[in-house]
Coordinates of C-alpha atoms in Angstrom, one line a residue:
M1 CA 40.3 -38.9 17.3
R2 CA 41.3 -40.7 20.3
K3 CA 45.1 -41.7 19.6
L4 CA 45.6 -37.7 18.6
T5 CA 43.4 -37.0 22.1
K6 CA 45.9 -40.0 24.2
N7 CA 49.2 -38.8 22.0
I8 CA 48.9 -34.8 23.3
F9 CA 47.5 -35.7 28.0
V10 CA 49.8 -38.6 27.6
A11 CA 53.0 -35.6 26.1
V12 CA 51.7 -33.2 28.9
F13 CA 52.3 -35.3 32.1
T14 CA 55.3 -37.6 30.6
K15 CA 57.3 -33.7 28.8
L16 CA 55.9 -31.5 33.2
L17 CA 57.4 -35.1 34.5
L18 CA 61.1 -34.4 33.0
I19 CA 60.7 -31.0 32.8
I20 CA 60.7 -30.6 36.5
F21 CA 63.3 -33.3 37.4
S22 CA 65.1 -32.2 34.7
I23 CA 65.3 -28.4 36.3
V24 CA 66.2 -29.8 39.6
A25 CA 69.0 -32.5 38.6
Q26 CA 70.5 -29.4 36.7
R27 CA 70.5 -26.7 39.2
F28 CA 72.6 -29.3 41.6
V29 CA 75.1 -28.8 38.8
L30 CA 75.0 -26.0 38.7
R31 CA 75.2 -25.3 42.1
S32 CA 78.0 -28.2 42.7
Y33 CA 80.4 -27.5 40.1
G34 CA 79.8 -24.4 38.8
S35 CA 78.5 -21.0 35.8
E36 CA 81.3 -22.6 33.7
I37 CA 80.3 -26.2 33.7
N38 CA 77.0 -25.1 33.0
G39 CA 77.8 -23.6 29.8
L40 CA 79.8 -25.8 29.3
T41 CA 77.3 -28.7 28.6
S42 CA 75.3 -26.0 27.3
S43 CA 77.5 -25.1 24.4
I44 CA 78.5 -29.3 23.6
T45 CA 74.6 -29.2 23.9
Q46 CA 74.7 -26.8 21.3
F47 CA 77.2 -27.9 18.9
L48 CA 76.2 -31.8 18.5
S49 CA 72.8 -30.5 17.8
Y50 CA 74.0 -29.1 14.7
F51 CA 74.9 -32.1 14.1
T52 CA 72.0 -34.4 14.0
L53 CA 71.8 -32.1 10.1
L54 CA 73.6 -35.5 9.3
E55 CA 70.1 -37.2 9.6
A56 CA 69.2 -35.1 6.7
G57 CA 65.2 -35.2 6.9
L58 CA 65.0 -39.1 7.3
G59 CA 63.2 -39.2 10.3
L60 CA 60.7 -37.1 9.1
A61 CA 60.6 -38.0 5.4
S62 CA 60.5 -42.1 6.5
I63 CA 57.7 -41.0 9.5
Q64 CA 54.8 -39.1 5.4
A65 CA 56.1 -42.2 3.6
L66 CA 54.7 -44.7 6.8
Y67 CA 51.0 -43.3 6.9
K68 CA 49.6 -45.0 3.7
P69 CA 50.7 -48.1 4.2
L70 CA 50.0 -47.8 8.5
A71 CA 46.7 -47.0 7.1
T72 CA 46.1 -49.1 4.2
G73 CA 47.8 -52.4 6.0
D74 CA 50.3 -52.8 3.1
Q75 CA 53.4 -54.7 5.1
S76 CA 55.6 -54.9 2.6
G77 CA 55.7 -51.2 1.7
I78 CA 56.0 -50.7 5.7
D79 CA 58.8 -53.3 5.6
G80 CA 61.0 -51.3 2.5
I81 CA 61.1 -48.4 4.4
L82 CA 61.9 -49.2 6.8
S83 CA 64.7 -50.7 5.6
A84 CA 65.7 -48.1 4.0
T85 CA 65.1 -46.2 7.2
S86 CA 67.4 -48.9 9.0
R87 CA 70.4 -48.6 7.1
Q88 CA 70.6 -44.5 7.4
Y89 CA 70.6 -44.7 10.1
R90 CA 72.9 -46.5 11.1
K91 CA 75.0 -45.6 8.1
I92 CA 75.0 -41.9 10.4
G93 CA 75.0 -42.9 14.0
L94 CA 78.6 -43.7 12.6
I95 CA 80.1 -41.0 10.8
F96 CA 78.3 -38.7 14.5
L97 CA 80.6 -41.4 16.2
G98 CA 83.1 -39.6 13.9
L99 CA 82.3 -35.7 14.6
S100 CA 81.9 -36.2 18.3
I101 CA 85.2 -37.5 18.7
I102 CA 86.2 -34.7 16.4
L103 CA 85.0 -32.7 18.4
S104 CA 86.2 -33.3 21.9
I105 CA 89.2 -33.2 20.4
T106 CA 88.4 -29.3 19.3
M107 CA 85.9 -28.0 21.3
P108 CA 88.8 -27.6 24.8
L109 CA 90.7 -25.0 21.8
I110 CA 87.3 -23.0 21.0
S111 CA 86.1 -22.5 24.9
H112 CA 87.5 -19.6 26.7
S113 CA 87.1 -21.6 30.2
E114 CA 90.0 -21.9 32.5
L115 CA 88.9 -25.4 32.8
D116 CA 91.2 -28.6 32.5
K117 CA 91.6 -29.8 28.5
G118 CA 90.8 -33.4 29.9
L119 CA 87.8 -32.6 31.1
V120 CA 86.6 -30.8 28.7
F121 CA 87.6 -33.5 26.0
F122 CA 86.3 -36.2 28.0
I123 CA 82.5 -35.1 28.8
T124 CA 82.1 -34.1 25.4
I125 CA 83.2 -37.7 23.7
L126 CA 80.4 -39.4 27.4
M127 CA 77.8 -35.9 26.2
G128 CA 78.3 -37.9 21.6
M129 CA 78.3 -40.8 22.6
S130 CA 74.5 -41.5 24.3
M131 CA 73.4 -39.6 20.9
V132 CA 75.8 -41.5 19.2
A133 CA 72.9 -45.1 20.4
N134 CA 69.8 -42.7 19.5
Y135 CA 71.7 -42.9 15.6
L136 CA 72.7 -46.7 15.9
F137 CA 69.8 -48.6 17.5
I138 CA 67.2 -46.3 18.2
G139 CA 65.8 -44.4 14.9
R140 CA 63.5 -46.8 13.6
Y141 CA 61.5 -47.3 16.2
Q142 CA 60.6 -43.5 16.6
V143 CA 59.7 -43.4 13.7
L144 CA 57.2 -46.8 13.2
L145 CA 56.2 -46.2 16.4
S146 CA 55.8 -42.4 15.5
A147 CA 53.9 -42.9 12.5
D148 CA 51.5 -45.4 13.7
R149 CA 50.8 -42.7 16.2
K150 CA 51.9 -44.7 19.6
V151 CA 54.1 -41.0 20.6
Y152 CA 52.7 -42.1 23.6
V153 CA 54.7 -45.2 23.8
I154 CA 57.9 -43.3 23.8
N155 CA 57.2 -40.7 25.7
I156 CA 55.9 -42.8 28.9
L157 CA 59.6 -44.6 28.4
D158 CA 61.3 -40.7 28.1
A159 CA 60.1 -39.6 31.3
V160 CA 60.2 -43.1 32.9
L161 CA 63.5 -43.1 32.4
G162 CA 64.2 -39.5 32.4
V163 CA 63.4 -39.3 36.1
S164 CA 64.8 -42.4 37.2
F165 CA 67.8 -40.4 35.9
S166 CA 67.6 -37.4 37.0
L167 CA 67.7 -38.7 40.3
I168 CA 70.6 -41.0 39.7
K169 CA 72.6 -38.3 38.5
I170 CA 71.2 -35.9 41.9
L171 CA 72.5 -38.9 44.5
L172 CA 75.6 -39.4 42.4
I173 CA 76.4 -35.2 42.8
N174 CA 75.4 -35.3 46.6
A175 CA 77.9 -37.9 47.2
G176 CA 80.5 -36.5 45.6
Y177 CA 80.7 -38.0 42.4
S178 CA 82.5 -35.6 39.7
I179 CA 80.9 -34.2 36.6
I180 CA 82.7 -38.1 34.8
V181 CA 80.7 -39.3 36.6
V182 CA 77.7 -37.8 36.7
L183 CA 77.5 -38.5 32.8
S184 CA 79.5 -42.2 32.1
A185 CA 76.0 -43.1 34.2
A186 CA 73.5 -42.0 32.1
L187 CA 74.8 -43.8 29.0
L188 CA 73.0 -46.9 30.5
S189 CA 69.6 -44.5 30.1
P190 CA 70.2 -44.8 26.0
V191 CA 71.2 -49.0 26.0
I192 CA 67.7 -49.3 28.7
R193 CA 65.6 -47.3 26.2
T194 CA 66.9 -49.8 23.4
L195 CA 66.1 -53.5 24.1
V196 CA 62.3 -52.0 25.2
L197 CA 61.9 -50.3 22.3
F198 CA 62.9 -53.7 20.9
I199 CA 61.6 -55.8 22.8
Y200 CA 57.8 -53.5 22.3
V201 CA 58.3 -54.1 18.0
K202 CA 58.3 -57.1 18.2
I203 CA 56.0 -57.7 20.5
S204 CA 53.2 -55.5 18.4
Y205 CA 54.7 -55.7 14.7
P206 CA 56.1 -59.1 15.1
K207 CA 55.8 -59.2 10.7
I208 CA 58.2 -56.4 10.6
S209 CA 61.4 -57.4 8.8
Y210 CA 64.1 -54.8 7.6
K211 CA 66.1 -57.5 5.8
V212 CA 63.6 -56.7 2.4
V213 CA 65.0 -54.9 -0.1
P214 CA 65.0 -51.2 1.6
N215 CA 62.5 -48.8 -1.2
Y216 CA 64.9 -45.2 -1.0
E217 CA 62.3 -44.0 -3.2
A218 CA 59.4 -44.0 -0.9
I219 CA 62.3 -41.1 1.1
G220 CA 62.9 -39.1 -1.8
K221 CA 61.4 -36.3 0.2
R222 CA 63.9 -36.1 2.5
K223 CA 66.0 -34.4 0.8
Y224 CA 63.6 -31.4 0.8
V225 CA 62.7 -32.1 5.2
L226 CA 67.0 -31.1 5.4
V227 CA 66.5 -27.4 4.4
H228 CA 64.5 -26.9 6.7
Q229 CA 66.8 -28.9 9.4
I230 CA 69.7 -27.1 8.9
V231 CA 67.5 -23.7 8.8
G232 CA 65.5 -24.5 12.6
M233 CA 69.3 -25.6 13.4
I234 CA 70.0 -21.9 12.4
T235 CA 67.8 -20.5 13.3
N236 CA 67.1 -21.9 17.7
H237 CA 71.3 -22.3 17.6
T238 CA 72.8 -19.5 16.4
D239 CA 72.4 -17.5 20.2
V240 CA 75.2 -20.4 22.0
T241 CA 76.7 -21.0 19.4
I242 CA 78.8 -16.9 18.9
L243 CA 78.8 -17.1 22.9
T244 CA 80.4 -19.7 23.1
V245 CA 82.8 -18.0 20.2
F246 CA 83.0 -14.9 20.8
S247 CA 82.3 -14.3 24.4
T248 CA 82.6 -15.8 28.2
L249 CA 80.8 -19.4 29.3
S250 CA 79.8 -17.3 31.5
Q251 CA 77.9 -15.6 29.6
V252 CA 76.5 -19.1 27.9
S253 CA 75.2 -19.9 31.3
V254 CA 73.0 -17.5 32.1
Y255 CA 71.2 -17.9 28.6
S256 CA 70.7 -21.3 29.3
V257 CA 69.6 -21.4 32.7
Y258 CA 65.9 -18.7 30.4
N259 CA 66.6 -21.4 27.6
L260 CA 66.7 -24.3 30.4
I261 CA 62.3 -22.1 31.1
Y262 CA 61.3 -21.8 27.5
G263 CA 62.8 -25.1 25.9
N264 CA 61.4 -27.1 28.1
I265 CA 58.2 -25.9 27.8
S266 CA 58.3 -25.4 24.2
A267 CA 59.6 -29.1 24.4
I268 CA 56.5 -30.2 25.7
I269 CA 54.0 -27.7 23.3
S270 CA 55.9 -29.3 20.5
T271 CA 55.6 -33.1 21.3
A272 CA 51.7 -32.7 22.6
F273 CA 50.8 -30.5 19.5
S274 CA 53.3 -31.3 16.7
S275 CA 54.2 -35.0 17.1
A276 CA 51.8 -36.3 18.1
A277 CA 49.3 -34.5 16.4
Q278 CA 51.3 -35.1 13.2
A279 CA 49.8 -38.6 13.3
S280 CA 46.3 -38.3 13.3
F281 CA 46.6 -35.8 10.4
G282 CA 48.6 -37.8 7.8
R283 CA 45.8 -40.2 7.8
M284 CA 43.3 -37.9 7.1
V285 CA 45.1 -36.4 4.6
E286 CA 46.0 -39.4 3.1
S287 CA 42.2 -40.4 3.6
E288 CA 40.6 -37.3 1.9
I289 CA 38.9 -36.3 4.8
P290 CA 36.3 -34.5 3.9
E291 CA 36.5 -33.2 8.1
L292 CA 39.8 -31.8 7.8
N293 CA 39.8 -28.4 7.2
R294 CA 37.1 -28.4 11.4
Y295 CA 38.6 -30.5 12.8
Y296 CA 41.8 -28.5 12.0
E297 CA 40.2 -25.0 12.7
L298 CA 39.3 -26.2 16.6
Y299 CA 42.4 -27.6 16.6
E300 CA 44.2 -24.3 16.1
L301 CA 42.4 -22.0 17.8
F302 CA 42.7 -24.3 21.1
F303 CA 46.2 -24.7 20.3
T304 CA 46.4 -20.7 20.7
C305 CA 45.0 -19.9 23.5
M306 CA 46.4 -22.3 25.4
L307 CA 49.5 -21.0 23.8
F308 CA 49.4 -17.3 25.3
C309 CA 47.3 -18.4 28.8
L310 CA 50.3 -20.5 29.8
M311 CA 53.7 -17.9 28.5
A312 CA 51.3 -15.1 29.7
A313 CA 51.6 -17.0 33.1
V314 CA 55.4 -18.4 32.4
L315 CA 56.6 -14.8 32.2
V316 CA 54.9 -13.6 35.4
M317 CA 56.3 -16.5 37.4
T318 CA 60.3 -16.5 35.2
I319 CA 61.8 -14.0 37.5
P320 CA 61.0 -15.5 40.4
F321 CA 62.1 -19.0 39.6
V322 CA 65.5 -17.3 38.3
S323 CA 66.3 -15.2 40.9
L324 CA 65.5 -18.3 43.9
Y325 CA 67.4 -21.4 40.9
T326 CA 70.8 -19.2 40.9
E327 CA 70.4 -18.6 44.6
G328 CA 74.1 -18.5 46.3
V329 CA 75.7 -19.1 41.9
I330 CA 78.6 -15.8 42.8
G331 CA 79.8 -14.2 39.5
V332 CA 77.2 -14.5 37.7
E333 CA 73.9 -12.3 37.6
Y334 CA 71.3 -13.9 36.2
I335 CA 68.3 -11.4 37.2
D336 CA 67.2 -9.3 33.7
P337 CA 63.7 -8.7 32.9
I338 CA 64.6 -8.2 29.9
L339 CA 66.0 -10.5 28.9
A340 CA 62.7 -12.9 30.0
I341 CA 60.6 -10.5 28.0
L342 CA 62.5 -11.0 24.8
F343 CA 62.8 -15.1 25.6
M344 CA 58.8 -15.4 25.4
V345 CA 58.5 -13.5 22.5
S346 CA 61.2 -16.0 21.1
M347 CA 59.3 -18.7 21.9
L348 CA 55.7 -16.9 20.9
F349 CA 56.7 -16.2 18.0
S350 CA 58.1 -20.1 17.4
T351 CA 55.6 -22.0 18.5
I352 CA 52.0 -20.2 17.2
R353 CA 53.5 -21.8 14.6
I354 CA 53.3 -25.2 15.5
P355 CA 49.8 -26.2 14.4
A356 CA 51.1 -25.3 10.6
I357 CA 53.7 -27.2 10.2
T358 CA 52.1 -29.6 11.9
M359 CA 49.3 -29.8 8.9
V360 CA 52.3 -28.4 6.0
N361 CA 54.2 -31.4 7.8
A362 CA 51.0 -34.1 8.1
S363 CA 51.2 -33.2 3.6
G364 CA 54.3 -33.1 2.2
R365 CA 54.3 -30.1 1.3
F366 CA 58.2 -29.7 2.5
K367 CA 59.9 -28.5 -0.4
E368 CA 56.8 -25.7 -1.4
T369 CA 57.7 -24.4 1.9
Q370 CA 61.3 -24.4 1.5
K371 CA 61.5 -20.9 0.3
G372 CA 60.4 -18.8 3.7
A373 CA 63.3 -21.5 6.4
V374 CA 65.5 -19.8 3.8
I375 CA 65.0 -16.5 4.7
E376 CA 64.0 -16.9 7.8
A377 CA 67.8 -18.2 9.0
I378 CA 69.3 -14.6 6.4
I379 CA 67.7 -12.8 8.3
N380 CA 69.0 -14.2 12.4
I381 CA 72.5 -14.4 11.3
A382 CA 71.3 -10.7 9.2
V383 CA 70.1 -8.9 12.5
S384 CA 71.1 -11.1 15.5
I385 CA 75.0 -10.9 14.4
P386 CA 75.2 -7.2 14.6
A387 CA 72.9 -6.7 17.5
F388 CA 75.2 -9.0 19.2
L389 CA 78.3 -6.2 18.8
F390 CA 75.7 -3.5 20.5
L391 CA 73.7 -5.5 23.0
G392 CA 74.8 -8.2 23.9
V393 CA 72.8 -11.4 24.2
R394 CA 69.9 -9.0 24.5
G395 CA 70.9 -8.6 20.7
L396 CA 70.5 -12.1 19.9
L397 CA 68.0 -13.3 21.1
I398 CA 66.7 -9.9 18.7
G399 CA 67.8 -11.4 16.1
T400 CA 65.7 -14.4 16.5
C401 CA 62.0 -12.6 17.3
V402 CA 63.1 -10.6 14.1
A403 CA 63.5 -13.9 12.3
M404 CA 60.3 -16.7 14.3
G405 CA 57.9 -13.0 13.7
Y406 CA 59.0 -13.2 10.4
R407 CA 58.6 -17.2 9.7
A408 CA 55.4 -17.3 11.6
L409 CA 53.8 -14.9 9.6
D410 CA 55.3 -16.4 6.4
I411 CA 54.1 -20.3 7.0
Q412 CA 50.5 -19.7 8.0
I413 CA 49.6 -17.6 4.5
Y414 CA 51.8 -20.5 2.5
T415 CA 48.9 -23.0 5.0
Y416 CA 45.9 -21.7 5.1
R417 CA 46.4 -20.1 1.5
K418 CA 47.6 -24.0 -0.5
V419 CA 46.5 -25.6 2.2
L420 CA 43.5 -25.3 4.1
G421 CA 42.2 -22.9 1.6
K422 CA 40.7 -20.3 3.6
S423 CA 41.5 -16.2 4.7
L424 CA 43.7 -16.0 7.6
K425 CA 41.2 -13.0 9.2
R426 CA 40.2 -15.6 11.0
W427 CA 43.3 -16.7 12.2
I428 CA 44.7 -12.5 13.1
F429 CA 40.9 -11.5 15.3
M430 CA 42.2 -14.8 17.4
V431 CA 45.6 -13.6 17.6
C432 CA 45.4 -9.6 18.0
L433 CA 42.9 -10.6 21.2
N434 CA 45.6 -13.4 22.5
I435 CA 47.8 -10.7 22.2
F436 CA 45.5 -8.2 24.8
L437 CA 44.9 -10.8 27.2
M438 CA 48.2 -11.3 27.0
V439 CA 49.1 -7.8 28.3
I440 CA 46.5 -6.9 30.5
F441 CA 47.4 -10.3 32.6
V442 CA 50.6 -9.5 32.5
L443 CA 50.6 -5.6 34.2
F444 CA 48.0 -6.7 36.5
F445 CA 50.8 -9.3 38.1
T446 CA 53.5 -6.3 37.4
K447 CA 51.6 -2.6 38.5
V448 CA 48.9 -4.3 40.6
D449 CA 49.9 -7.4 42.8
P450 CA 53.8 -8.6 42.1
I451 CA 54.6 -11.9 42.6
I452 CA 57.1 -12.5 45.9
A453 CA 58.3 -16.2 45.7
E454 CA 61.1 -16.1 49.8
N455 CA 61.2 -19.8 49.4
W456 CA 60.5 -22.5 46.3
I457 CA 56.8 -23.1 48.9
S458 CA 55.7 -19.9 48.3
W459 CA 57.3 -19.4 44.9
L460 CA 55.2 -23.0 44.0
L461 CA 51.9 -21.5 45.7
A462 CA 51.9 -17.8 43.5
G463 CA 52.5 -20.1 40.3
I464 CA 49.8 -22.3 41.0
K465 CA 47.7 -19.3 42.4
C466 CA 49.2 -17.4 38.8
M467 CA 48.0 -20.3 36.0
A468 CA 43.8 -20.0 37.8
I469 CA 44.0 -16.7 37.1
A470 CA 45.4 -17.1 33.5
V471 CA 43.7 -19.9 33.0
L472 CA 39.7 -18.5 34.1
W473 CA 41.0 -15.2 32.8
F474 CA 42.0 -16.4 28.6
G475 CA 39.4 -19.5 29.9
V476 CA 35.6 -16.7 30.4
V477 CA 37.2 -14.7 27.7
C478 CA 38.1 -16.9 24.3
G479 CA 35.3 -19.5 26.1
V480 CA 32.3 -16.4 25.0
L481 CA 33.9 -15.3 21.4
Y482 CA 34.3 -19.5 21.0
R483 CA 31.3 -21.0 22.5
K484 CA 30.4 -22.7 19.8
S485 CA 33.9 -24.1 18.5
F486 CA 34.9 -24.6 23.1
L487 CA 31.2 -27.6 22.2
E488 CA 32.4 -29.6 19.9
V489 CA 36.0 -30.1 21.0
Y490 CA 33.7 -31.3 24.5
K491 CA 31.5 -33.6 22.4
L492 CA 34.2 -34.6 20.5
I493 CA 36.4 -35.4 23.4
R494 CA 33.8 -37.1 25.2
K495 CA 32.3 -38.6 21.9
K496 CA 35.3 -40.9 21.7
Y497 CA 35.9 -42.0 25.6

């Protein structure tokens, strides 16, 4: 529990830092290079994300396989798994390199843009190279540290490098350098990341060897994880792909601005409450700890109340943020309250299932949950494409909301019935309560006390006020109704520290 708490707090703090600096840096890109460059980089990122399917569940399957040998101190078991993982990552990195080159050639042909084709080519190849480095050199270190509940090491390193290179990006843009120079400088980040992780692992795990006979059987579950990754890719990236191919880069830019907000917040939540928690629950599952169900209840309760509290405040502050963020950008209309609501709903459906997915991943039940994942992807495509033809960007998000809503309920039902062996009534009441609290909160700030922000200082002050009221509102109501559970969480944290 101590490492779980440490991982969560470090993840939240570091991801917040990354969000702030990445948003600031991206605004400089938008203001200096225009909506088309901003849209292009978003589209390239989405296409490169499809290539991550090459990993075929390797990372998650390897992490899950390492729980038991790490818990029992089986060094030969650890070495065999890491040897297999390392060799697979090298193969993936080389294939990714080839696909990145192919994408850099085809991207100028499929993007509806007036940008120079040579510029599009070089931007694509530079963005692809940083991801190639992750597979060739970094993957095996991330797997080991994640399985050993040391996600905080990765998060701290990512924060330091992310903030540093965001500042470098801003300085280069202000100095008048081209986007090519800015992206080239960013390639130093994975190089430094590789060196730091290599040194840390070498010192912390001196007995580890990657040269033993690889144990491919131990990571055999990766084929089941792959189905989940394909589905996740379809659900999370369908929108930008459709916009890139059938719409304009300016529309992609509009989408990317809202996604910048909700995507980054989703990353914080996922890292803090899934990546950081999965290893701890994995150890509990392997060790058959009797308190597992109770720890999960406390974890899910705290997570759900926190999630709705955060989402309520974010929704209220979204339009004032977008208004300031896109100030001075001409030719494209970015203000769309309906789009903000749809992004919030889709993210809520996506993140509310994190505790359930964490438990499924920790117990290795990838095969058993494939069916629901496939249905989610089918729903997303079947609804998104027709809705896009009639409603544009809003239609795409409606399709995403429907698909994610189905999957959120499906995975909850499976986790409660098959993993925990409990009724779903408690979870349903908890969610309905928080939806009610959110609606009241949002209506107050839209009808009674609307947010008006004329500059970033006033927006920041309004955001602090909004978040404070949200914490007070959700905290008091949830604290009263779940008093014993919150006291138990407090005692557990205090006991460990």
